[in-house]
Amino acid sequence: MDINFNKNEDHNKLKLSDLKRRLAKVKLGGGKRRIEKHHAKGKLTARERMDYLLDEEAPSIEIGAFAGEDMYEEHGGCPSGGVVVKVGYVKGKQCVVVANDATVKAGAWFPITGKKNLRAQEISIENKLPIIYLVDSAGVYLPMQDEIFPDKEHFGRIFRNNAVMSSMGITQIAAVMGSCVAGGAYLPIMSDEALIVDKTGSIFLAGSYLVKAAIGESIDNETLGGATTHSEISGVTDYKAKDDKDALDKIKNIVDKIGNFDKAGFNRVEPKKPTEEPDDIFGILPASRSDQYDMVEIIKRLVDDSEFEQYKEGYGQTILTGYARIDGWAVGIVANQRKVVKTKKGEMQFGGVIYSDSADKATRFIANCNQKKIPLVFLQDVTGFMVGSKSEHGGIIKDGAKMVNAVSNSVVPKFTIVIGNSYGAGNYAMCGKAYDPRLIVAWPSAELAVMSGNSAAKVLLQIEKASLEKSGKPVDAEKEKQLFDEIKQRYDDQISPYYAAARLWTDAIINPLETRKWISMGIEAANHAPIEKKFNMGVLQV
């Protein structure tokens, strides 16, 4: 191994260590003291409930672990958005599981909590996966009610989705394992089946204090909306459980009886591991986002038997397209090539930049995968489309639009891995969050923004300088450097993968060695939902 490989490996493994440290912190939810108080009530935490419910030894993936990170510090923070979401297996059946974390502000809903719950339902709807809600929430976080209550993508959309999912035949099971109040009380009752835990679970539109204030009635919460009330008097719930584990066991028994599902029919054979060493990824991926490397070498360490059959290998070389298998599943890969390439005409093309020929090739390949019902995997390390008079005269906008059109109208499931740069329109063309990937994850090396920190800082610096000079405040070299550094630091904070993950622009930041698992589980989930549309590019200038 050369010295650069070792330097890259050290750099990337330090980033991985940072990821593991951050994950360990968010998994504590509201902190050890609140976990202890939770246990003192005889309750399991959200993550303990999840671990007990999901099949042991079976793989699972967590959605939005970093949701809300550094977003609500003035309110005491909201680790993981106050809710844990995983895709895993219950009695061998793939399910989405959503568990309120009552150690975080009593499970109250922040704006990001609503967004994360909607993302969980979106995954369930797209893939027709059963969804299980483990409810333990005080309802809307009142100091921020204006940002979570009334809009289309706010709290109420959850219940609208409950109704729509029921009409689609998607199984929904809810267990009330703590508080379930006000509007939130509708979620379990709009599910197909509802359970409640004795003595700790409660459901009511208004608690005892509000009832006293509103109508003068004196009543305790347990009598008002406890397990006995709703299981024996109101009939609101279907099952009463003696404790958390009993409730989770009942859910397992219900899921175990669910019938088989229609399949989309994606091609799968016996999985094989890559023949190239996956751990080499850490040494191949450069420490600097501006350095070049061969994306083919990354692909060989992600795909079965390290076999990648390239489509139009010699044409449009700054995008790689080709067929492979991941954990046995047939996939079509669209990846940004990150090394400088030389065309047949003797021209040099920059790695990570999309040229007209690259966009044309990708468009044709995406259409082929749709015709053959092959899921698409996008590996992003893109700085954008090529600019300049030659590109503009050659119709780069038109060719880029064709690629964006193909990505937008693709009917096969899409999965996006942000490996490195994800800048500007390159993010769009390579199936960024706005283009409905079934799952989108980032490696710790990822950066997401309109442009790189360096480029953005230069643009913003010129604007700042012009403004200062216009107001009679000349900028000398020292002041210019100070301004540049300040602007770049502020911008660099925003291009971090953690900034994106906090806002759910990506579903997770993952260890690169878990990429195969995420894609495989994603395709397995997608296989629950037969494709009902035909691929159609619509009207497009050609």
Coordinates of C-alpha atoms in Angstrom, one line a residue:
M1 CA 0.0 0.0 0.0
D2 CA 1.3 3.5 -0.8
I3 CA 1.6 6.4 1.6
N4 CA -1.5 8.1 0.3
F5 CA -3.6 5.0 0.8
N6 CA -2.5 4.9 4.5
K7 CA -3.2 8.6 5.0
N8 CA -6.7 8.2 3.4
E9 CA -7.4 5.2 5.6
D10 CA -6.4 7.1 8.8
H11 CA -8.5 10.0 7.8
N12 CA -11.6 8.0 6.9
K13 CA -11.4 5.7 9.9
L14 CA -11.2 8.8 12.2
K15 CA -14.4 10.0 10.6
L16 CA -16.0 6.6 11.2
S17 CA -14.9 6.7 14.8
D18 CA -16.6 10.1 15.1
L19 CA -19.8 8.7 13.6
K20 CA -19.8 5.8 16.2
R21 CA -19.2 8.3 19.0
R22 CA -22.1 10.5 17.9
L23 CA -24.4 7.5 17.4
A24 CA -23.6 6.3 21.0
K25 CA -24.6 9.8 22.3
V26 CA -27.9 10.1 20.5
K27 CA -28.9 6.5 21.5
L28 CA -29.0 7.8 25.1
G29 CA -32.0 9.9 24.2
G30 CA -32.7 12.3 27.0
G31 CA -29.8 11.0 29.1
K32 CA -29.0 8.4 31.7
R33 CA -31.0 10.1 34.5
R34 CA -34.2 10.2 32.5
I35 CA -33.7 6.6 31.4
E36 CA -33.5 5.6 35.1
K37 CA -36.7 7.5 35.9
H38 CA -38.3 5.8 32.9
H39 CA -37.2 2.3 34.2
A40 CA -38.5 3.2 37.7
K41 CA -42.0 3.4 36.3
G42 CA -41.7 -0.2 35.1
K43 CA -41.3 0.9 31.4
L44 CA -38.7 0.0 28.8
T45 CA -37.1 2.8 26.8
A46 CA -38.0 3.2 23.1
R47 CA -34.8 1.5 22.0
E48 CA -35.3 -1.4 24.5
R49 CA -38.8 -1.9 23.2
M50 CA -37.5 -1.9 19.7
D51 CA -34.8 -4.4 20.5
Y52 CA -37.2 -6.8 22.2
L53 CA -39.7 -6.6 19.3
L54 CA -37.4 -7.1 16.4
D55 CA -36.0 -10.6 15.6
E56 CA -32.7 -11.3 17.2
E57 CA -29.7 -11.7 14.9
A58 CA -31.8 -10.3 12.0
P59 CA -30.5 -7.2 10.3
S60 CA -32.1 -3.8 10.8
I61 CA -31.5 -0.2 9.6
E62 CA -32.3 3.0 11.6
I63 CA -33.9 6.0 9.9
G64 CA -33.0 9.5 11.1
A65 CA -30.8 8.7 14.1
F66 CA -29.4 12.2 13.8
A67 CA -32.7 14.0 13.2
G68 CA -32.9 17.2 15.2
E69 CA -29.2 17.3 16.1
D70 CA -28.1 20.8 17.2
M71 CA -31.5 22.2 16.0
Y72 CA -33.4 23.0 19.2
E73 CA -30.6 23.9 21.7
E74 CA -32.7 26.7 23.2
H75 CA -35.4 24.2 24.0
G76 CA -33.0 21.7 25.6
G77 CA -32.4 19.6 22.4
C78 CA -34.3 16.8 20.7
P79 CA -32.0 13.8 20.2
S80 CA -33.1 11.6 17.3
G81 CA -36.2 13.9 16.9
G82 CA -37.6 12.3 20.1
V83 CA -38.6 9.2 18.1
V84 CA -36.8 6.0 17.0
V85 CA -37.6 4.6 13.6
K86 CA -36.2 1.3 12.2
V87 CA -36.9 -1.1 9.4
G88 CA -36.4 -4.6 10.6
Y89 CA -38.0 -8.0 11.0
V90 CA -40.8 -9.2 13.3
K91 CA -41.4 -13.0 13.1
G92 CA -39.5 -13.0 9.8
K93 CA -41.6 -10.2 8.3
Q94 CA -40.1 -7.0 7.2
C95 CA -41.8 -4.1 9.1
V96 CA -41.3 -0.4 9.8
V97 CA -41.3 0.3 13.6
V98 CA -41.8 3.8 15.1
A99 CA -41.3 4.3 18.9
N100 CA -41.7 7.6 20.8
D101 CA -38.8 8.3 23.1
A102 CA -40.4 9.5 26.3
T103 CA -37.0 10.3 27.8
V104 CA -36.9 13.3 25.4
K105 CA -39.4 15.9 26.6
A106 CA -41.9 13.2 27.5
G107 CA -42.0 12.1 23.8
A108 CA -43.4 15.5 22.8
W109 CA -43.5 16.3 19.0
F110 CA -41.1 18.9 17.7
P111 CA -41.3 20.0 14.1
I112 CA -38.6 17.4 13.2
T113 CA -40.5 14.7 15.0
G114 CA -43.4 15.2 12.7
K115 CA -41.2 15.2 9.6
K116 CA -39.5 11.9 10.8
N117 CA -42.9 10.2 11.5
L118 CA -44.0 11.2 8.0
R119 CA -40.8 9.8 6.6
A120 CA -41.5 6.5 8.4
Q121 CA -45.0 6.4 6.9
E122 CA -43.7 7.3 3.5
I123 CA -41.3 4.3 3.6
S124 CA -44.3 2.1 4.7
I125 CA -46.5 3.4 1.9
E126 CA -43.9 3.2 -0.9
N127 CA -43.0 -0.3 0.0
K128 CA -46.3 -1.5 1.3
L129 CA -44.6 -2.6 4.5
P130 CA -46.6 -3.2 7.8
I131 CA -45.9 -0.4 10.3
I132 CA -45.9 -0.7 14.1
Y133 CA -46.3 2.3 16.4
L134 CA -45.1 2.1 20.0
V135 CA -46.8 5.2 21.4
D136 CA -45.5 7.1 24.5
S137 CA -45.9 10.8 23.9
A138 CA -47.2 13.9 25.6
G139 CA -48.3 15.3 22.2
V140 CA -47.3 18.5 20.4
Y141 CA -44.5 20.5 22.0
L142 CA -46.5 23.6 22.8
P143 CA -43.8 26.2 22.7
M144 CA -43.4 25.4 18.9
Q145 CA -47.0 24.5 18.1
D146 CA -47.1 26.9 15.2
E147 CA -44.4 24.9 13.5
I148 CA -45.9 21.5 14.0
F149 CA -49.7 21.8 14.1
P150 CA -51.6 23.2 11.1
D151 CA -49.7 22.7 7.8
K152 CA -49.9 20.0 5.2
E153 CA -46.6 18.3 6.3
H154 CA -47.3 18.8 10.0
F155 CA -48.8 16.6 12.9
G156 CA -52.3 16.2 11.4
R157 CA -50.9 14.6 8.2
I158 CA -50.0 11.5 10.3
F159 CA -53.7 10.7 10.9
R160 CA -54.6 11.4 7.2
N161 CA -51.9 8.9 6.3
N162 CA -53.3 6.4 8.8
A163 CA -56.6 6.5 6.9
V164 CA -55.0 6.3 3.4
M165 CA -52.7 3.5 4.5
S166 CA -55.7 1.5 5.8
S167 CA -57.5 1.9 2.5
M168 CA -54.3 0.6 0.7
G169 CA -54.4 -2.5 2.9
I170 CA -51.1 -1.7 4.7
T171 CA -51.2 -3.3 8.2
Q172 CA -50.9 -0.8 11.0
I173 CA -50.6 -1.9 14.6
A174 CA -50.3 0.5 17.6
A175 CA -49.4 -0.2 21.2
V176 CA -50.1 2.6 23.7
M177 CA -47.2 2.1 26.2
G178 CA -47.4 5.5 27.9
S179 CA -49.2 8.8 27.3
C180 CA -51.3 9.2 24.3
V181 CA -53.2 12.5 24.5
A182 CA -55.2 15.1 22.5
G183 CA -54.9 14.8 18.7
G184 CA -52.3 12.1 19.2
A185 CA -55.0 9.8 20.6
Y186 CA -56.2 9.3 17.0
L187 CA -53.1 7.5 15.8
P188 CA -53.6 4.2 17.6
I189 CA -57.3 4.2 17.0
M190 CA -56.9 4.8 13.3
S191 CA -54.6 1.8 13.2
D192 CA -56.0 -1.6 12.4
E193 CA -55.4 -3.0 15.9
A194 CA -54.6 -1.2 19.1
L195 CA -53.1 -2.5 22.4
I196 CA -52.7 -0.7 25.7
V197 CA -50.4 -1.5 28.7
D198 CA -52.1 -1.6 32.1
K199 CA -51.3 1.1 34.6
T200 CA -48.8 2.9 32.3
G201 CA -50.8 3.4 29.1
S202 CA -53.5 6.0 28.8
I203 CA -55.5 7.5 26.0
F204 CA -57.7 10.7 26.2
L205 CA -58.5 13.8 24.2
A206 CA -58.0 15.9 27.4
G207 CA -56.4 14.9 30.7
S208 CA -57.9 15.2 34.1
Y209 CA -56.7 18.7 34.8
L210 CA -58.1 20.0 31.5
V211 CA -61.4 18.1 32.0
K212 CA -61.7 19.8 35.4
A213 CA -61.0 23.2 33.9
A214 CA -63.3 22.7 30.9
I215 CA -66.4 21.0 32.4
G216 CA -65.8 20.9 36.2
E217 CA -65.6 17.1 36.3
S218 CA -63.2 15.6 38.9
I219 CA -61.7 12.3 37.7
D220 CA -58.2 10.7 37.7
N221 CA -56.4 9.9 34.5
E222 CA -56.5 6.1 35.0
T223 CA -60.3 6.1 35.3
L224 CA -60.6 8.6 32.5
G225 CA -58.5 6.8 29.9
G226 CA -56.5 3.9 31.3
A227 CA -56.2 0.3 30.1
T228 CA -59.2 -1.0 31.9
T229 CA -61.5 1.8 30.7
H230 CA -60.5 1.4 27.1
S231 CA -60.4 -2.4 27.0
E232 CA -63.6 -3.0 29.0
I233 CA -65.8 0.1 28.9
S234 CA -65.2 2.2 25.8
G235 CA -63.9 -0.6 23.5
V236 CA -61.3 1.8 22.1
T237 CA -58.5 -0.7 22.3
D238 CA -58.4 -4.3 21.2
Y239 CA -55.9 -5.9 23.7
K240 CA -54.8 -5.1 27.2
A241 CA -51.2 -6.0 28.2
K242 CA -49.9 -6.4 31.7
D243 CA -46.5 -4.7 30.9
D244 CA -44.3 -3.6 28.0
K245 CA -43.0 -7.1 27.1
D246 CA -46.5 -8.6 27.2
A247 CA -47.6 -5.9 24.7
L248 CA -44.7 -6.6 22.4
D249 CA -45.3 -10.3 22.6
K250 CA -48.9 -9.7 21.5
I251 CA -47.6 -7.6 18.6
K252 CA -45.3 -10.5 17.5
N253 CA -48.2 -12.9 17.6
I254 CA -50.4 -10.6 15.4
V255 CA -47.6 -10.0 12.9
D256 CA -46.9 -13.7 12.8
K257 CA -50.4 -14.3 11.3
I258 CA -50.2 -11.8 8.4
G259 CA -50.5 -13.4 5.0
N260 CA -48.0 -13.4 2.2
F261 CA -47.6 -10.4 -0.1
D262 CA -47.6 -9.8 -3.8
K263 CA -44.1 -9.3 -5.1
A264 CA -42.6 -6.8 -7.6
G265 CA -40.4 -9.6 -8.9
F266 CA -36.9 -8.1 -8.7
N267 CA -34.2 -10.5 -9.8
R268 CA -32.3 -12.2 -7.0
V269 CA -29.8 -15.1 -6.9
E270 CA -27.6 -16.6 -4.2
P271 CA -25.6 -13.7 -2.7
K272 CA -21.8 -13.6 -3.0
K273 CA -19.4 -11.4 -1.1
P274 CA -17.1 -9.0 -3.0
T275 CA -13.8 -10.7 -4.0
E276 CA -12.0 -7.3 -3.4
E277 CA -11.5 -6.4 0.2
P278 CA -14.3 -4.0 1.3
D279 CA -12.2 -2.4 4.0
D280 CA -9.9 -1.0 1.2
I281 CA -12.6 1.6 0.7
F282 CA -11.1 3.7 3.5
G283 CA -7.8 3.9 1.8
I284 CA -9.1 4.4 -1.8
L285 CA -11.4 7.3 -0.8
P286 CA -9.2 10.4 -0.7
A287 CA -9.1 12.6 2.4
S288 CA -9.6 15.8 0.3
R289 CA -12.9 16.2 -1.5
S290 CA -11.1 17.8 -4.4
D291 CA -8.7 14.8 -5.0
Q292 CA -9.3 12.3 -7.8
Y293 CA -9.8 8.5 -7.4
D294 CA -11.3 5.7 -9.5
M295 CA -14.9 5.0 -8.6
V296 CA -14.7 1.6 -10.3
E297 CA -12.5 0.5 -7.4
I298 CA -15.2 1.5 -4.9
I299 CA -17.9 -0.3 -6.9
K300 CA -15.8 -3.5 -6.9
R301 CA -15.9 -3.5 -3.1
L302 CA -19.6 -3.1 -2.9
V303 CA -20.9 -5.6 -5.5
D304 CA -21.2 -9.4 -5.5
D305 CA -18.0 -11.2 -6.7
S306 CA -16.7 -7.6 -7.5
E307 CA -18.3 -8.0 -10.9
F308 CA -19.4 -4.8 -12.7
E309 CA -20.6 -5.0 -16.3
Q310 CA -20.2 -1.5 -17.7
Y311 CA -22.7 0.0 -20.2
K312 CA -21.1 2.3 -22.8
E313 CA -17.8 2.1 -21.0
G314 CA -15.9 4.2 -23.5
Y315 CA -18.6 6.9 -23.8
G316 CA -19.5 9.7 -21.4
Q317 CA -16.8 8.5 -19.0
T318 CA -17.4 10.9 -16.1
I319 CA -20.5 8.9 -15.3
L320 CA -20.2 5.1 -14.8
T321 CA -23.2 3.0 -15.7
G322 CA -23.5 -0.8 -15.5
Y323 CA -25.1 -3.9 -14.1
A324 CA -24.1 -5.8 -11.0
R325 CA -25.5 -7.6 -8.0
I326 CA -25.7 -6.5 -4.4
D327 CA -26.4 -9.3 -1.9
G328 CA -27.8 -11.3 -4.8
W329 CA -30.2 -8.6 -6.1
A330 CA -29.7 -7.4 -9.7
V331 CA -29.0 -3.6 -9.7
G332 CA -28.2 -0.9 -12.2
I333 CA -25.5 1.4 -11.0
V334 CA -25.1 5.1 -11.9
A335 CA -22.0 6.5 -10.4
N336 CA -19.9 9.7 -10.8
Q337 CA -16.4 8.9 -12.0
R338 CA -14.0 10.9 -9.9
K339 CA -10.8 10.7 -12.0
V340 CA -9.8 12.9 -15.0
V341 CA -10.6 11.0 -18.2
K342 CA -9.5 11.5 -21.8
T343 CA -12.1 11.2 -24.6
K344 CA -11.5 9.6 -28.0
K345 CA -11.2 13.1 -29.4
G346 CA -8.2 13.7 -27.1
E347 CA -10.1 16.1 -24.8
M348 CA -9.7 16.0 -21.0
Q349 CA -12.8 15.8 -18.8
F350 CA -12.8 16.6 -15.1
G351 CA -13.8 13.8 -12.7
G352 CA -17.0 14.4 -10.8
V353 CA -18.4 16.8 -13.4
I354 CA -21.4 15.8 -15.6
Y355 CA -20.8 16.5 -19.3
S356 CA -23.4 16.2 -22.1
D357 CA -22.3 12.8 -23.2
S358 CA -22.3 11.5 -19.6
A359 CA -25.9 12.8 -19.1
D360 CA -27.0 11.2 -22.4
K361 CA -25.5 7.9 -21.4
A362 CA -27.1 7.9 -17.9
T363 CA -30.5 8.8 -19.4
R364 CA -30.4 5.8 -21.8
F365 CA -29.2 3.5 -19.0
I366 CA -31.9 4.6 -16.6
A367 CA -34.5 3.9 -19.4
N368 CA -33.0 0.4 -19.9
C369 CA -33.2 -0.4 -16.2
N370 CA -36.9 0.6 -16.2
Q371 CA -37.6 -1.5 -19.2
K372 CA -35.9 -4.5 -17.5
K373 CA -37.3 -3.9 -14.0
I374 CA -33.9 -3.5 -12.4
P375 CA -33.6 -1.3 -9.3
L376 CA -31.2 1.7 -9.6
V377 CA -28.4 2.5 -7.3
F378 CA -26.9 6.0 -7.5
L379 CA -23.4 6.6 -6.1
Q380 CA -22.9 10.3 -5.7
D381 CA -19.6 12.2 -5.8
V382 CA -20.6 15.1 -8.1
T383 CA -19.6 18.8 -8.3
G384 CA -22.3 19.6 -10.9
F385 CA -22.7 20.0 -14.6
M386 CA -20.0 21.3 -16.9
V387 CA -20.2 25.1 -17.5
G388 CA -18.7 27.4 -20.2
S389 CA -19.4 28.4 -23.7
K390 CA -18.5 25.0 -25.2
S391 CA -20.8 23.2 -22.9
E392 CA -23.6 25.7 -23.3
H393 CA -23.4 25.6 -27.1
G394 CA -23.3 21.8 -27.0
G395 CA -26.7 21.8 -25.2
I396 CA -25.6 20.8 -21.7
I397 CA -28.9 22.2 -20.3
K398 CA -30.9 20.0 -22.6
D399 CA -28.9 16.9 -21.9
G400 CA -29.0 17.6 -18.2
A401 CA -32.7 18.0 -18.4
K402 CA -33.1 14.6 -20.1
M403 CA -31.2 13.0 -17.2
V404 CA -33.3 14.8 -14.6
N405 CA -36.4 13.8 -16.5
A406 CA -35.4 10.1 -16.6
V407 CA -34.6 10.1 -12.8
S408 CA -37.9 11.9 -12.0
N409 CA -40.0 9.5 -14.0
S410 CA -38.2 6.3 -13.2
V411 CA -40.7 3.7 -11.8
V412 CA -38.2 1.1 -10.5
P413 CA -37.0 1.7 -6.9
K414 CA -34.0 4.1 -6.6
F415 CA -31.4 4.1 -3.8
T416 CA -28.9 6.9 -3.3
I417 CA -25.5 6.7 -1.6
V418 CA -23.8 10.1 -1.1
I419 CA -20.1 9.1 -1.0
G420 CA -18.5 12.5 -1.4
N421 CA -19.6 15.7 -3.0
S422 CA -23.3 16.3 -3.7
Y423 CA -23.4 19.8 -5.1
G424 CA -26.0 21.8 -7.0
A425 CA -27.9 20.4 -9.9
G426 CA -25.6 17.3 -9.7
N427 CA -27.5 16.4 -6.5
Y428 CA -30.7 16.5 -8.5
A429 CA -29.5 14.5 -11.5
M430 CA -28.0 11.9 -9.3
C431 CA -31.3 11.3 -7.4
G432 CA -31.1 13.5 -4.4
K433 CA -33.8 13.6 -1.7
A434 CA -36.2 15.6 -3.9
Y435 CA -36.3 12.8 -6.5
D436 CA -37.8 10.1 -4.3
P437 CA -35.1 7.6 -3.6
R438 CA -36.6 4.8 -1.5
L439 CA -33.6 5.3 0.8
I440 CA -30.9 7.9 0.7
V441 CA -27.8 7.6 3.0
A442 CA -24.5 9.4 3.3
W443 CA -21.0 8.2 4.2
P444 CA -19.1 10.3 6.8
S445 CA -17.1 11.7 3.9
A446 CA -20.2 13.3 2.2
E447 CA -20.8 17.0 1.6
L448 CA -24.2 18.4 0.5
A449 CA -24.6 22.0 -0.7
V450 CA -25.3 24.2 -3.7
M451 CA -21.5 24.4 -4.1
S452 CA -18.3 23.6 -2.2
G453 CA -17.4 25.7 0.8
N454 CA -14.4 27.2 -0.9
S455 CA -16.4 28.3 -4.0
A456 CA -19.3 29.6 -2.0
A457 CA -17.1 31.5 0.4
K458 CA -15.4 33.3 -2.6
V459 CA -18.8 34.3 -4.0
L460 CA -20.2 35.4 -0.7
L461 CA -16.9 37.3 0.1
Q462 CA -17.3 39.4 -3.1
I463 CA -20.8 40.3 -2.1
E464 CA -19.7 41.2 1.5
K465 CA -16.7 43.3 0.2
A466 CA -18.9 45.2 -2.3
S467 CA -21.4 46.0 0.5
L468 CA -18.7 47.2 2.9
E469 CA -16.9 49.3 0.3
K470 CA -20.2 50.8 -0.9
S471 CA -20.8 52.0 2.7
G472 CA -17.3 53.6 2.8
K473 CA -15.5 50.8 4.7
P474 CA -12.5 49.6 2.5
V475 CA -11.4 46.0 2.9
D476 CA -7.6 45.4 3.1
A477 CA -5.9 42.0 2.6
E478 CA -6.0 41.1 6.3
K479 CA -9.7 42.0 6.7
E480 CA -10.5 40.1 3.4
K481 CA -8.8 36.9 4.8
Q482 CA -10.7 37.3 8.1
L483 CA -14.0 37.6 6.2
F484 CA -13.2 34.7 4.0
D485 CA -12.4 32.4 6.9
E486 CA -15.6 33.4 8.8
I487 CA -17.8 32.8 5.8
K488 CA -16.1 29.5 4.9
Q489 CA -16.5 28.2 8.4
R490 CA -20.1 29.1 8.5
Y491 CA -20.7 27.5 5.1
D492 CA -18.6 24.4 5.9
D493 CA -20.8 23.7 9.0
Q494 CA -23.8 23.6 6.6
I495 CA -22.3 21.2 4.1
S496 CA -21.5 18.6 6.8
P497 CA -23.4 15.3 6.4
Y498 CA -24.6 15.8 10.0
Y499 CA -26.3 19.0 9.1
A500 CA -28.1 17.2 6.3
A501 CA -29.0 14.2 8.5
A502 CA -30.4 16.5 11.2
R503 CA -32.9 17.9 8.7
L504 CA -33.6 14.4 7.2
W505 CA -32.2 15.4 3.8
T506 CA -30.7 11.9 4.2
D507 CA -32.0 8.9 6.0
A508 CA -28.8 8.1 7.8
I509 CA -25.0 8.5 7.9
I510 CA -23.6 5.0 7.7
N511 CA -20.4 3.1 7.9
P512 CA -19.4 2.5 4.2
L513 CA -19.2 -1.3 5.0
E514 CA -22.9 -1.3 5.8
T515 CA -23.8 0.0 2.3
R516 CA -24.6 -3.5 1.0
K517 CA -27.0 -4.2 3.9
W518 CA -28.9 -0.9 3.3
I519 CA -29.3 -1.5 -0.4
S520 CA -30.3 -5.2 0.0
M521 CA -32.9 -4.4 2.7
G522 CA -34.2 -1.5 0.6
I523 CA -34.7 -3.7 -2.4
E524 CA -36.3 -6.4 -0.3
A525 CA -38.7 -3.8 1.1
A526 CA -39.4 -2.5 -2.5
N527 CA -40.2 -6.0 -3.6
H528 CA -43.4 -5.8 -1.4
A529 CA -44.8 -3.2 -3.8
P530 CA -45.5 -4.4 -7.4
I531 CA -44.8 -1.6 -10.0
E532 CA -48.1 -0.2 -11.2
K533 CA -46.9 2.5 -13.5
K534 CA -45.1 2.4 -16.8
F535 CA -41.9 4.4 -17.5
N536 CA -42.7 7.4 -19.5
M537 CA -40.4 10.4 -20.1
G538 CA -43.4 12.7 -21.0
V539 CA -42.9 15.7 -23.2
L540 CA -39.2 16.7 -23.5
Q541 CA -37.2 18.8 -26.0
V542 CA -34.9 16.4 -27.8

